[in-house]
XYZ file of C-alpha atoms in Angstrom:
629
model
C 0.004 0.004 0.013
C 1.245 3.482 -0.814
C 1.879 5.258 2.453
C 0.633 8.818 3.183
C 3.309 11.424 2.628
C 4.765 13.285 5.543
C 6.214 16.680 4.623
C 8.621 18.134 7.181
C 8.629 21.897 7.082
C 11.977 23.529 7.689
C 12.729 27.191 8.267
C 12.478 29.075 4.998
C 10.169 26.500 3.317
C 12.904 25.627 0.808
C 12.151 28.655 -1.319
C 14.208 31.527 -2.453
C 14.146 34.649 -0.250
C 12.258 36.598 -2.928
C 9.577 33.886 -2.968
C 9.201 34.013 0.811
C 8.801 37.797 0.608
C 5.418 37.340 -1.073
C 5.969 38.332 -4.760
C 2.876 38.658 -6.967
C 1.469 35.306 -8.046
C 2.442 34.241 -11.565
C -0.353 34.313 -14.169
C -0.226 30.523 -14.500
C -1.151 30.265 -10.837
C -4.292 32.338 -11.223
C -6.729 29.477 -11.745
C -5.266 27.557 -8.825
C -5.564 30.556 -6.511
C -9.066 31.334 -7.730
C -10.315 27.869 -6.718
C -9.156 28.299 -3.109
C -11.064 29.986 -0.323
C -8.589 32.260 1.460
C -8.817 34.831 4.239
C -10.390 38.103 3.324
C -7.942 40.936 3.035
C -8.380 43.199 6.091
C -8.411 46.960 5.443
C -8.610 49.853 7.919
C -11.218 51.817 5.935
C -13.189 51.364 2.724
C -16.058 52.904 0.831
C -18.450 51.795 3.583
C -16.533 53.925 6.038
C -17.154 56.977 3.871
C -20.833 56.067 3.683
C -21.178 55.671 7.458
C -19.278 58.874 8.019
C -21.682 60.787 5.836
C -24.565 59.318 7.765
C -22.839 60.258 11.027
C -22.537 63.881 9.936
C -26.282 64.079 9.096
C -27.019 62.326 12.348
C -24.917 64.852 14.277
C -26.970 67.711 12.855
C -30.095 65.996 14.100
C -28.521 65.331 17.528
C -27.394 68.931 17.832
C -30.944 70.089 17.090
C -32.331 67.564 19.581
C -29.963 68.861 22.238
C -31.185 72.389 21.714
C -34.776 71.203 21.655
C -34.381 69.211 24.867
C -32.893 72.277 26.607
C -35.877 74.311 25.376
C -38.314 71.695 26.587
C -36.685 71.597 30.047
C -37.045 75.380 30.229
C -40.722 75.085 29.264
C -41.460 72.507 31.895
C -39.565 74.499 34.560
C -41.463 77.680 33.780
C -44.778 75.824 33.826
C -44.176 73.709 36.946
C -42.507 76.364 39.217
C -43.806 79.606 37.867
C -47.112 78.716 36.192
C -46.314 80.398 32.922
C -45.939 79.304 29.281
C -42.377 80.312 28.414
C -39.128 78.827 27.188
C -36.846 81.418 28.736
C -34.013 79.972 30.770
C -34.834 80.097 34.420
C -33.654 78.383 37.579
C -36.183 76.404 39.620
C -34.396 77.659 42.708
C -35.875 81.093 42.098
C -39.400 79.915 42.730
C -41.697 81.490 45.307
C -43.818 78.399 46.066
C -42.688 78.035 49.625
C -43.547 74.653 51.103
C -45.600 73.699 48.075
C -42.343 73.222 46.158
C -42.098 69.753 47.638
C -45.052 68.615 45.496
C -43.515 69.678 42.153
C -40.772 66.978 41.976
C -43.298 64.423 43.247
C -45.721 65.254 40.446
C -42.994 65.037 37.840
C -41.799 61.684 39.256
C -45.364 60.251 39.108
C -45.575 61.164 35.389
C -42.196 59.590 34.733
C -43.206 56.461 36.587
C -46.382 56.163 34.482
C -44.365 56.643 31.268
C -41.956 53.931 32.387
C -44.702 51.441 33.173
C -46.939 52.022 30.162
C -44.369 53.358 27.672
C -40.954 51.740 28.194
C -39.228 50.691 31.341
C -35.895 51.501 29.560
C -36.382 55.208 30.142
C -35.413 54.698 33.792
C -31.819 55.491 34.751
C -29.255 57.813 33.267
C -29.014 56.316 29.780
C -25.390 55.349 29.278
C -25.495 51.860 30.885
C -28.592 51.107 28.836
C -26.843 52.170 25.648
C -23.837 50.059 26.612
C -26.086 46.992 27.056
C -27.600 47.460 23.585
C -24.148 47.808 21.966
C -22.775 44.680 23.633
C -25.699 42.320 23.589
C -28.400 43.479 21.192
C -26.365 44.448 18.114
C -26.895 48.159 18.951
C -30.645 47.961 18.465
C -32.454 50.463 20.692
C -36.273 50.383 20.501
C -37.454 53.305 18.263
C -39.883 54.604 20.885
C -36.894 55.468 23.084
C -36.087 58.295 20.662
C -39.144 60.099 21.916
C -39.772 58.733 25.393
C -36.248 59.288 26.822
C -35.959 63.020 26.151
C -39.609 63.640 27.038
C -39.346 61.786 30.401
C -35.998 63.484 31.163
C -37.443 66.928 30.386
C -40.261 66.262 32.795
C -38.008 64.871 35.528
C -35.457 67.636 35.284
C -37.929 70.427 34.576
C -39.878 69.588 37.759
C -36.686 69.916 39.860
C -34.870 66.607 39.369
C -31.197 67.125 40.363
C -29.827 65.762 37.121
C -27.986 67.005 34.101
C -29.482 67.101 30.655
C -26.381 65.592 29.038
C -27.193 61.947 29.995
C -30.625 61.983 28.326
C -29.203 63.799 25.316
C -26.462 61.219 24.950
C -29.039 58.448 25.232
C -31.316 60.162 22.753
C -28.481 60.721 20.266
C -27.541 57.038 20.579
C -31.186 56.075 20.020
C -31.294 58.196 16.875
C -28.137 56.563 15.574
C -29.524 53.097 16.365
C -32.794 53.942 14.634
C -30.932 55.095 11.573
C -28.918 51.858 11.625
C -32.072 49.788 11.873
C -33.790 51.582 8.962
C -30.855 51.227 6.611
C -29.176 48.056 5.348
C -25.968 48.064 7.557
C -23.964 45.612 9.590
C -24.097 45.379 13.330
C -20.617 47.022 13.601
C -21.795 49.896 11.383
C -24.904 50.305 13.530
C -22.703 50.468 16.593
C -20.612 53.172 14.997
C -23.845 55.173 14.255
C -25.079 54.691 17.799
C -21.777 55.862 19.235
C -21.715 58.785 16.781
C -25.152 59.890 17.848
C -24.395 59.574 21.536
C -21.053 61.468 21.237
C -22.721 64.134 19.136
C -25.250 64.612 21.907
C -22.490 65.222 24.465
C -20.619 67.507 22.107
C -23.772 69.505 21.409
C -24.346 69.945 25.144
C -20.892 71.010 26.310
C -19.032 71.922 23.120
C -16.448 69.265 23.954
C -15.926 67.221 20.722
C -12.617 65.519 21.593
C -13.736 64.302 25.018
C -17.003 63.117 23.417
C -15.010 60.927 21.064
C -12.966 59.548 23.993
C -16.125 58.924 25.956
C -17.565 56.948 23.026
C -14.354 54.919 22.766
C -14.116 54.204 26.483
C -17.770 53.492 27.223
C -19.544 52.543 24.001
C -17.310 51.365 21.211
C -14.838 49.349 23.350
C -12.382 49.627 20.454
C -10.198 52.122 18.612
C -10.635 51.351 14.986
C -10.556 53.821 12.103
C -13.874 52.600 10.666
C -15.667 53.474 13.919
C -13.623 56.397 15.274
C -13.731 58.456 12.052
C -17.581 58.615 11.915
C -17.697 59.468 15.611
C -15.081 62.207 15.291
C -16.855 63.804 12.328
C -20.117 63.612 14.207
C -18.794 65.423 17.282
C -17.188 68.150 15.170
C -20.491 68.644 13.378
C -22.559 68.720 16.558
C -20.203 71.229 18.125
C -20.672 73.430 15.097
C -24.459 73.240 15.534
C -24.029 74.306 19.199
C -21.840 77.218 18.154
C -24.546 78.361 15.692
C -27.087 78.484 18.536
C -25.169 79.572 21.625
C -21.751 80.746 20.376
C -18.283 79.371 20.911
C -17.698 80.353 24.557
C -16.552 77.569 26.893
C -19.290 75.772 28.838
C -17.722 76.812 32.147
C -16.009 80.159 31.945
C -13.436 80.616 34.646
C -10.545 83.137 35.108
C -7.198 82.237 33.593
C -5.140 79.793 35.614
C -1.410 80.041 36.234
C 1.280 77.385 35.936
C 1.144 75.102 38.934
C 4.212 74.626 41.130
C 5.753 71.265 41.829
C 4.447 71.098 45.343
C 0.966 71.999 44.075
C 1.103 69.170 41.637
C 1.835 66.750 44.427
C -1.227 68.025 46.244
C -3.442 67.601 43.180
C -2.233 63.996 42.860
C -3.085 63.347 46.547
C -6.442 65.093 45.899
C -7.090 62.630 43.118
C -6.452 59.712 45.482
C -9.009 61.133 47.975
C -11.532 61.840 45.219
C -11.046 58.292 43.894
C -12.138 56.954 47.280
C -15.085 59.337 47.126
C -16.066 58.012 43.678
C -16.228 54.531 45.175
C -18.494 55.758 47.954
C -20.776 57.591 45.522
C -21.156 54.522 43.370
C -21.884 52.180 46.262
C -24.298 54.668 47.786
C -26.324 54.903 44.570
C -26.581 51.152 44.218
C -27.266 50.633 47.953
C -30.220 52.986 47.556
C -31.311 51.127 44.438
C -31.265 47.903 46.366
C -33.275 49.532 49.167
C -35.981 50.576 46.678
C -36.024 47.023 45.320
C -37.123 45.841 48.785
C -40.110 48.139 49.043
C -43.501 46.358 49.036
C -44.926 48.679 46.336
C -44.787 48.602 42.482
C -41.644 50.132 41.027
C -43.751 52.690 39.160
C -44.158 54.582 42.485
C -40.523 54.578 43.517
C -39.676 57.829 41.633
C -42.464 59.531 43.563
C -40.802 58.594 46.851
C -37.533 59.891 45.535
C -39.387 63.016 44.464
C -40.371 63.644 48.042
C -36.705 63.692 49.074
C -35.838 65.968 46.125
C -38.618 68.361 47.107
C -37.686 68.496 50.776
C -33.982 69.051 49.992
C -35.048 71.674 47.421
C -36.963 73.497 50.120
C -33.888 73.603 52.326
C -31.455 74.412 49.514
C -33.184 75.617 46.298
C -29.915 75.485 44.350
C -30.071 71.687 44.403
C -33.134 71.706 42.095
C -32.688 71.255 38.344
C -29.681 70.925 36.136
C -27.411 73.340 37.986
C -24.727 74.032 35.379
C -24.341 77.456 36.945
C -23.433 75.771 40.228
C -20.536 74.041 38.479
C -19.278 77.287 36.960
C -19.563 79.091 40.270
C -17.565 76.433 42.055
C -14.874 76.295 39.377
C -14.489 80.038 39.202
C -14.151 80.358 43.017
C -17.375 82.389 43.447
C -19.079 79.626 45.482
C -16.734 78.320 48.241
C -16.582 77.563 51.934
C -19.065 76.060 54.278
C -22.152 77.068 52.326
C -20.800 75.319 49.220
C -19.990 72.148 51.205
C -23.477 72.035 52.717
C -24.967 72.511 49.231
C -22.873 69.620 47.854
C -23.888 67.343 50.743
C -27.564 68.113 50.099
C -27.096 67.717 46.346
C -25.602 64.303 46.881
C -28.543 63.207 49.030
C -31.067 64.501 46.532
C -29.346 63.070 43.466
C -28.469 59.647 44.889
C -31.959 59.035 46.246
C -33.627 60.185 43.027
C -31.314 58.130 40.842
C -31.711 55.116 43.056
C -35.484 55.392 42.774
C -35.249 54.681 39.050
C -36.379 57.992 37.579
C -34.978 59.400 34.313
C -31.919 61.691 34.452
C -28.216 62.032 33.855
C -25.180 61.530 36.154
C -22.514 63.650 34.546
C -23.574 67.097 35.914
C -24.222 65.855 39.453
C -20.823 64.107 39.521
C -19.134 67.224 38.170
C -20.868 69.291 40.849
C -19.951 66.977 43.722
C -16.382 66.468 42.519
C -15.865 70.196 42.011
C -17.244 70.912 45.490
C -15.002 68.280 47.152
C -11.964 69.533 45.327
C -12.704 73.141 46.151
C -13.210 72.308 49.851
C -9.981 70.385 50.113
C -8.095 73.015 48.127
C -9.387 75.778 50.416
C -8.309 73.719 53.457
C -4.855 73.289 51.948
C -4.442 77.011 51.329
C -5.258 77.690 54.940
C -3.136 74.975 56.521
C -0.219 74.881 54.061
C -0.130 78.179 52.145
C 3.445 77.416 50.920
C 2.150 74.646 48.684
C 0.814 77.169 46.199
C -2.520 75.447 45.738
C -5.119 77.238 43.635
C -8.715 76.513 44.844
C -10.009 76.771 41.301
C -7.570 74.180 40.021
C -8.408 71.964 42.933
C -12.081 72.279 42.033
C -11.319 71.519 38.391
C -9.273 68.419 39.346
C -11.966 67.254 41.795
C -14.672 67.656 39.114
C -12.827 65.557 36.563
C -11.343 63.070 39.033
C -14.764 62.093 40.516
C -16.079 61.340 37.051
C -12.875 59.481 36.125
C -13.141 57.270 39.192
C -16.866 56.668 39.011
C -17.041 55.993 35.216
C -13.449 54.765 34.490
C -13.409 57.093 31.483
C -9.945 58.446 32.333
C -8.980 60.254 29.105
C -12.464 61.632 28.485
C -12.501 63.150 32.010
C -9.162 64.919 31.525
C -9.976 66.293 28.069
C -13.538 67.262 29.089
C -12.349 69.477 31.904
C -9.918 71.190 29.522
C -12.410 71.669 26.694
C -15.155 73.044 28.918
C -12.889 75.616 30.525
C -10.252 76.207 27.821
C -7.568 76.384 30.551
C -4.402 74.674 29.296
C -2.584 75.248 32.622
C -4.997 72.828 34.238
C -4.005 69.915 32.026
C -1.066 68.683 34.097
C -2.975 68.749 37.434
C -5.918 67.112 35.703
C -3.791 64.238 34.376
C -2.268 63.633 37.791
C -5.501 63.827 39.703
C -7.626 61.785 37.302
C -4.991 59.050 36.992
C -4.738 58.848 40.851
C -8.534 58.643 41.145
C -8.685 55.985 38.470
C -6.115 53.955 40.331
C -7.932 54.005 43.610
C -11.318 53.291 42.003
C -9.908 50.293 40.086
C -8.276 48.915 43.200
C -11.341 49.263 45.443
C -14.209 48.677 43.037
C -14.560 46.027 40.365
C -17.322 47.761 38.393
C -18.010 51.433 37.669
C -21.168 53.453 38.163
C -21.842 52.799 34.457
C -21.378 49.036 34.550
C -22.485 47.940 38.033
C -26.101 47.693 36.952
C -25.196 45.465 33.986
C -22.826 43.313 36.039
C -25.671 42.597 38.468
C -27.624 41.090 35.594
C -24.810 38.662 34.915
C -23.423 40.684 31.984
C -19.668 40.768 31.464
C -18.401 44.184 30.385
C -15.042 44.811 28.663
C -12.839 46.791 30.912
C -9.667 47.035 28.813
C -8.787 47.978 25.238
C -5.777 45.936 24.122
C -4.109 44.910 20.951
C -5.481 41.714 19.422
C -2.984 38.956 20.225
C -4.093 36.837 17.269
C -3.893 39.864 14.955
C -0.178 40.273 15.832
C 0.773 36.598 15.452
C 1.525 35.165 12.043
C 0.542 31.737 10.722
C 4.108 30.868 9.747
C 5.092 31.088 13.440
C 2.458 28.629 14.583
C 1.193 26.550 11.663
C 4.379 25.262 9.902
C 4.440 21.856 11.509
C 4.998 18.475 9.750
C 1.891 17.813 7.693
C 0.538 14.417 6.704
C -1.038 14.410 3.252
C -3.077 11.760 1.432
C -2.705 11.071 -2.266
C -5.865 11.871 -4.274
C -5.688 8.463 -6.028
C -5.466 6.393 -2.883
C -8.396 4.070 -2.103
C -10.503 4.795 0.981
C -10.007 1.196 2.152
C -6.232 1.628 2.116
C -6.477 4.808 4.180
C -8.853 3.153 6.705
C -6.335 0.313 7.143
C -3.594 2.886 7.754
C -5.747 4.812 10.249
C -6.050 1.655 12.429
C -2.333 0.867 12.186
C -1.321 3.394 14.813
C 1.363 4.579 12.394
C 2.968 8.022 12.695
C 0.400 10.728 11.925
C -2.534 8.354 11.732
C -4.205 9.879 14.828
C -4.628 13.323 13.266
C -8.181 14.609 12.876
C -7.747 16.096 9.389
C -5.658 15.451 6.283
C -4.980 17.536 3.171
C -5.521 15.584 -0.062
C -3.011 16.320 -2.883
C -2.625 15.253 -6.484
C 0.359 13.426 -7.966
C 1.882 16.909 -8.784
C 1.454 17.979 -5.141
C -1.462 20.348 -5.857
C -4.019 20.684 -3.066
C -7.337 18.984 -3.879
C -9.135 19.411 -0.581
C -9.216 18.363 3.094
C -10.827 15.297 4.634
C -11.485 14.673 8.295
C -11.229 11.440 10.262
C -15.004 11.369 10.408
C -15.201 11.527 6.588
C -12.754 8.647 6.288
C -14.532 6.406 8.813
C -18.040 7.179 7.555
C -19.722 3.745 7.168
C -21.837 4.977 4.242
C -18.780 5.479 2.052
C -17.536 2.459 0.117
C -13.903 1.377 0.465
C -13.345 1.460 -3.334
C -13.729 5.204 -3.486
C -10.692 7.436 -4.225
C -9.601 10.150 -1.879
C -10.493 12.869 -4.442
C -14.109 11.518 -4.325
C -14.231 11.775 -0.525
C -13.431 15.506 -0.618
C -16.723 17.297 -0.128
C -15.874 20.877 -1.158
C -13.093 23.135 -2.427
C -10.414 23.657 0.193
C -10.144 26.699 2.419
C -6.522 27.663 2.972
C -4.553 30.308 4.822
C -1.377 31.988 3.681
C 1.780 31.595 5.701
C 2.016 35.388 6.128
C -1.607 35.758 7.236
C -2.392 36.622 10.821
C -3.957 34.140 13.220
C -6.884 36.495 13.446
C -7.510 36.177 9.697
C -7.135 32.403 10.041
C -9.582 32.241 12.946
C -12.148 34.308 11.038
C -11.844 31.970 8.064
C -12.300 28.942 10.304
C -15.538 30.444 11.616
C -16.793 31.387 8.162
C -16.041 27.948 6.745
C -17.073 25.955 9.808
C -13.768 24.010 9.927
C -11.283 23.203 12.660
C -8.067 23.222 10.546
C -6.666 24.992 7.556
C -3.908 23.964 5.142
C -1.145 26.539 5.016
C 0.145 27.671 1.638
C 2.585 30.320 0.403
C 1.494 33.148 -1.861
C 4.143 32.229 -4.415
C 2.757 28.607 -4.685
C -0.793 28.722 -3.439
C -1.504 25.151 -4.609
C 1.327 23.651 -2.526
C 0.663 22.777 1.093
C 3.506 23.820 3.462
C 1.810 23.249 6.808
C -1.502 22.942 8.665
C -3.096 25.206 11.231
C -5.451 23.838 13.893
C -7.665 25.409 16.539
C -5.139 24.455 19.186
C -2.527 26.498 17.242
C -4.823 29.516 17.532
C -4.885 29.083 21.347
C -1.098 28.913 21.188
C -1.176 32.380 19.671
C -2.062 33.731 23.108
C 1.010 32.186 24.733
C 3.176 35.246 24.175
C 0.444 37.556 25.530
C 0.239 35.530 28.716
C 4.008 35.467 29.030
C 4.234 39.241 28.612
C 1.652 39.710 31.345
C 2.895 37.165 33.851
C 6.585 36.497 33.389
C 8.898 38.679 35.460
C 12.479 39.069 34.242
C 15.357 41.434 34.172
C 15.576 43.436 30.956
C 19.369 43.872 31.264
C 21.654 40.866 31.631
C 18.830 38.408 31.794
C 18.218 35.584 29.343
C 15.613 36.419 26.787
C 12.687 33.992 26.217
C 12.581 32.377 22.776
C 10.504 34.122 20.142
C 7.588 32.243 18.548
C 9.627 31.629 15.411
C 12.440 29.964 17.253
C 10.530 28.251 20.098
């Protein structure tokens, strides 16, 4: 009996260097290459990226208009609820003259939101970003179309009746819903729909604060969970467009105008870093307090529809004591950052704001978290900065910088959006001298939060549902590893003219290579005909007089020796196979190795070694590379 051939693959494949370099395939090889199914060529961007980018620009215009419309709607509800007039002029609910009756206004708004949640969509509850994250990760970025209307309407009612929330969360959620709706109407992939959702959400944030770069970073860190050109480009164009829309309506002034800052001293920088550590601990307490209150509401013996009304009572009572706690309160943030609102009165206000916001959010009403976190963080930073100036004046601490660092650091620790927090504080104040303190403080806060808390305020709710959320953005280990470093092993091939009975006898002989699960089939000239599995060979329905070429069920799927393991893995999934013959581009019909699923797992070996192996970089022995291991 003719024995199966065992090809031993040596370094270099026995070809000339120019062949190994991947020269263009000769014309005579064209038909052979055309009959093979090979990995799709991966490209960073293509014509679809241009198409999605154009859609993102149009979407950003809509999101910018929605942001302005939601702000107008909040003003309308505020005027009607607290002053009994039909007007859209900006007004603070804290200026009301209702006296003790003010307690009933947040309760009435909360009852309406509860009814909308029960009979409209329960998804309007919460601050919007975790819900958008869940749709991105587990529902192919499909947000129910009704959310496009219900979320901004419910938020306008909740905030307009005194809810201590920011408008940015609902606007981000609404922009994301618009992007998802557009992606569901058009014929797009799930990844393209995700890019549109993220573009809409980021455009909403940019249209609110005029912070396009931080909006892109927020989308990357909390929605996209990737940094790919085909997704980042549409998001970046969307935020730039939405910021332009904002400028057309309100001008180009920074969201929070504060006096110019000076260059911080070295000792001051140390303080801002320590401040970040303290604020990081506060971010953990804030997150745990919100979810402790949410758990407490879950235990109440009444329907969840009425929970926001109970939270509204607390909001109203706190608003009676401190009217500044009612509503959005962007002016509070600016007053704290500029140093106009400091001292004991500011600290009492922040404490009451925290009680009002945490109870209201825990009750399940509709509202955002960004503005309250910015307010609380700014107040904590300002208070600690003022204390430092009184106790240690030689440090050179600026209370305004301390407030700025506290604002960004609390959000960085609570959300784990480190870069977005740093850049946001810069973009909304246009103070470049604050960048270095911001970087130190936010990084320190992020460190403490990550050490003390497994999940963030954005992901804790999802984690409680058993959902696993990506927490790191890293390079694809399989995308960096090449097939030639993992799949050039001795390959056992079967001749196309061999009889099935002969091969079956060989399989039971326990000879070298006979225990493999798959075998490439080649012609007399060595050209690849196909691949057969052990199951194909032992199939009792196939007669022993059949030739190997007749056992092959379909044209072969192959992978090039210079392809990445990621491309190989994708091809395995697409073809539904567990092994791929390896060929060179110069001779695509000639098998030079075989790649299995276990080889793909081996592609992660270097990643694990890099993360776990400790060694000296100087004078120590280097571990072998994949090509020489």
